[in-house]
CSV table of C-alpha atoms in Angstrom, one decimal:
chain,number,residue,atom,x,y,z
A,1,MET,CA,48.4,-83.1,-66.9
A,2,SER,CA,49.5,-80.4,-69.3
A,3,THR,CA,48.7,-76.8,-68.4
A,4,THR,CA,46.7,-76.4,-71.5
A,5,GLN,CA,44.5,-79.5,-70.7
A,6,SER,CA,44.3,-78.3,-67.1
A,7,ASP,CA,43.1,-74.9,-68.2
A,8,ARG,CA,40.6,-76.4,-70.7
A,9,LEU,CA,39.2,-78.7,-68.0
A,10,ARG,CA,38.9,-75.8,-65.5
A,11,GLY,CA,37.2,-73.7,-68.2
A,12,LEU,CA,34.7,-76.4,-68.9
A,13,LEU,CA,34.0,-77.6,-65.3
A,14,GLU,CA,34.1,-74.3,-63.3
A,15,PRO,CA,30.8,-72.9,-64.7
A,16,LEU,CA,29.1,-76.3,-63.9
A,17,VAL,CA,30.4,-76.3,-60.4
A,18,ALA,CA,29.6,-72.6,-59.8
A,19,ALA,CA,26.1,-73.2,-61.0
A,20,LYS,CA,25.6,-75.6,-58.1
A,21,GLY,CA,26.8,-73.0,-55.6
A,22,LEU,CA,30.1,-74.9,-55.1
A,23,ASP,CA,33.8,-74.1,-55.3
A,24,LEU,CA,36.1,-76.1,-57.6
A,25,GLU,CA,38.9,-77.0,-55.3
A,26,GLU,CA,41.0,-79.4,-57.4
A,27,ILE,CA,41.2,-81.2,-60.7
A,28,GLU,CA,43.5,-84.2,-60.8
A,29,LEU,CA,44.1,-86.4,-63.8
A,30,SER,CA,46.1,-89.5,-63.2
A,31,LYS,CA,46.6,-93.0,-64.7
A,32,ALA,CA,44.7,-95.9,-63.1
A,33,GLY,CA,46.0,-99.0,-64.9
A,34,ARG,CA,45.1,-98.7,-68.6
A,35,ARG,CA,42.6,-96.0,-67.9
A,36,ARG,CA,42.9,-92.4,-66.8
A,37,MET,CA,41.2,-91.1,-63.7
A,38,LEU,CA,39.8,-87.6,-63.6
A,39,ARG,CA,39.1,-86.5,-60.0
A,40,ILE,CA,37.1,-83.3,-59.4
A,41,VAL,CA,37.1,-82.0,-55.8
A,42,VAL,CA,34.3,-79.5,-54.9
A,43,ASP,CA,33.3,-77.8,-51.6
A,44,SER,CA,31.1,-75.1,-50.2
A,45,ASP,CA,30.6,-73.3,-46.9
A,46,GLU,CA,27.8,-75.7,-46.0
A,47,GLY,CA,29.7,-78.8,-47.1
A,48,VAL,CA,28.8,-81.0,-50.1
A,49,GLU,CA,26.0,-83.6,-50.0
A,50,LEU,CA,26.4,-86.9,-51.9
A,51,ASP,CA,23.4,-86.1,-54.1
A,52,ALA,CA,25.1,-82.9,-55.2
A,53,CYS,CA,28.2,-84.8,-56.2
A,54,ALA,CA,26.2,-87.4,-58.1
A,55,GLU,CA,24.3,-84.7,-60.0
A,56,LEU,CA,27.4,-82.8,-60.8
A,57,SER,CA,29.1,-86.0,-61.9
A,58,ARG,CA,26.3,-86.6,-64.5
A,59,GLU,CA,26.5,-83.1,-65.8
A,60,ALA,CA,30.3,-83.0,-65.9
A,61,SER,CA,30.3,-86.4,-67.7
A,62,ASP,CA,27.9,-85.1,-70.4
A,63,ALA,CA,29.9,-81.9,-70.8
A,64,LEU,CA,33.2,-83.8,-71.1
A,65,ASP,CA,31.7,-86.3,-73.6
A,66,ALA,CA,30.4,-83.5,-75.7
A,67,SER,CA,33.9,-81.8,-75.8
A,68,ASP,CA,37.3,-83.0,-76.9
A,69,VAL,CA,39.1,-82.0,-73.7
A,70,MET,CA,39.7,-85.7,-72.6
A,71,GLY,CA,40.5,-86.9,-76.1
A,72,GLU,CA,39.4,-90.4,-77.3
A,73,ASP,CA,40.9,-92.5,-74.5
A,74,GLU,CA,38.7,-94.0,-71.8
A,75,TYR,CA,38.6,-92.3,-68.4
A,76,VAL,CA,36.9,-92.7,-65.0
A,77,LEU,CA,35.3,-89.6,-63.5
A,78,GLU,CA,35.1,-89.1,-59.8
A,79,VAL,CA,33.4,-86.1,-58.1
A,80,SER,CA,33.9,-85.8,-54.4
A,81,SER,CA,34.3,-83.4,-51.5
A,82,PRO,CA,37.7,-82.8,-49.9
A,83,GLY,CA,38.7,-85.2,-47.2
A,84,ALA,CA,38.8,-84.0,-43.6
A,85,ASP,CA,42.6,-84.1,-43.6
A,86,ARG,CA,43.2,-81.9,-46.7
A,87,PRO,CA,45.6,-79.0,-46.2
A,88,LEU,CA,44.1,-75.6,-45.5
A,89,SER,CA,45.6,-73.3,-48.2
A,90,GLU,CA,42.9,-70.7,-49.2
A,91,HIS,CA,41.2,-68.1,-47.0
A,92,ARG,CA,37.9,-69.9,-47.5
A,93,HIS,CA,39.4,-73.1,-46.1
A,94,TYR,CA,40.2,-71.3,-42.8
A,95,VAL,CA,36.7,-69.8,-42.7
A,96,ARG,CA,35.2,-73.2,-43.1
A,97,ALA,CA,37.4,-74.6,-40.4
A,98,THR,CA,36.2,-72.1,-37.8
A,99,GLY,CA,35.6,-73.9,-34.5
A,100,ARG,CA,37.9,-76.8,-35.5
A,101,LEU,CA,41.2,-77.8,-34.0
A,102,VAL,CA,44.0,-77.3,-36.5
A,103,LYS,CA,47.7,-78.3,-36.6
A,104,PHE,CA,49.8,-75.4,-37.9
A,105,GLN,CA,53.4,-75.7,-39.2
A,106,LEU,CA,54.8,-72.3,-38.6
A,107,ALA,CA,57.0,-70.5,-41.1
A,108,GLU,CA,59.6,-69.7,-38.4
A,109,GLY,CA,59.7,-73.4,-37.5
A,110,GLY,CA,57.8,-75.4,-34.9
A,111,GLU,CA,54.2,-76.3,-34.8
A,112,LEU,CA,51.1,-75.2,-33.0
A,113,ILE,CA,47.8,-77.0,-32.3
A,114,ALA,CA,44.9,-74.6,-31.7
A,115,ARG,CA,41.2,-74.0,-32.4
A,116,ILE,CA,40.2,-71.4,-35.0
A,117,LEU,CA,37.9,-68.8,-33.4
A,118,ASP,CA,37.8,-66.1,-36.0
A,119,VAL,CA,39.2,-65.4,-39.5
A,120,ASP,CA,39.8,-62.0,-41.1
A,121,ASP,CA,41.8,-60.8,-44.1
A,122,GLU,CA,45.2,-60.7,-42.2
A,123,GLY,CA,45.0,-63.9,-40.1
A,124,LEU,CA,43.4,-66.0,-37.4
A,125,ASP,CA,42.3,-65.6,-33.8
A,126,LEU,CA,43.0,-68.9,-32.1
A,127,GLU,CA,42.4,-70.7,-28.8
A,128,VAL,CA,45.4,-72.7,-27.7
A,129,PRO,CA,44.2,-75.6,-25.5
A,130,GLY,CA,45.6,-75.6,-22.0
A,131,VAL,CA,47.9,-78.4,-21.0
A,132,LYS,CA,47.4,-80.6,-17.8
A,133,GLY,CA,44.4,-78.7,-16.5
A,134,ARG,CA,45.5,-75.2,-17.4
A,135,LYS,CA,43.2,-72.8,-19.0
A,136,ALA,CA,43.2,-72.2,-22.8
A,137,THR,CA,45.0,-69.1,-24.0
A,138,ALA,CA,44.2,-66.7,-26.9
A,139,ARG,CA,46.6,-66.2,-29.7
A,140,ARG,CA,46.7,-64.3,-33.0
A,141,ILE,CA,48.5,-65.6,-36.0
A,142,ALA,CA,49.0,-64.0,-39.4
A,143,PHE,CA,48.6,-65.9,-42.6
A,144,THR,CA,52.2,-65.1,-43.5
A,145,ASP,CA,53.4,-67.0,-40.4
A,146,ILE,CA,51.7,-70.2,-41.5
A,147,ALA,CA,53.7,-72.7,-43.6
A,148,LYS,CA,51.1,-75.5,-43.5
A,149,ALA,CA,47.8,-76.1,-41.8
A,150,ARG,CA,45.6,-79.2,-41.5
A,151,VAL,CA,42.4,-79.9,-39.5
A,152,GLU,CA,42.9,-82.4,-36.7
A,153,ILE,CA,40.3,-85.1,-36.4
A,154,GLU,CA,38.5,-85.0,-33.1
A,155,PHE,CA,36.5,-88.0,-32.1
A,156,ASN,CA,35.3,-86.8,-28.7
A,157,ARG,CA,34.4,-83.2,-29.4
A,158,LYS,CA,30.9,-82.3,-28.6
A,159,ASP,CA,28.8,-80.5,-31.2
A,160,LYS,CA,27.9,-76.9,-30.3
A,161,LYS,CA,24.2,-78.0,-30.4
A,162,GLU,CA,24.9,-80.7,-27.8
A,163,GLU,CA,26.8,-78.2,-25.6
A,164,GLU,CA,23.8,-75.8,-25.6
A,165,ALA,CA,21.3,-78.5,-24.7
């Protein structure tokens, strides 16, 4: 997708997304056979419900059809929330992942798996799980020390509400 088209799409879609109280995370335009696929990824601190995606899809479709941003060729529009395995790259992604187990690729090399306890402007307070019955340890990591980060899927983690009951 050309930068000009990307900028035009962002300019058209961002106000629609913001009006719903959502963040525009990604716009991806790709070929799907003879058609083009326009994928819009949105998120918020509270997550995104299916109804919000459907409503935004209708509004975005109307706005795209009324403009010339997509040209005359057919396209398929998909509006979705980010997958659980998407990379954490923005400050807000880390805030939303508070309480979750994350796999960090460190800038200095190596990796770390830890739970995010708190996020501030400089970095993260983490809890590194103990190994073989040992207690968990606290660790601080600066954003500048993180090369990549991705939430680890936990199938057996209890919800905080379950733990309090």
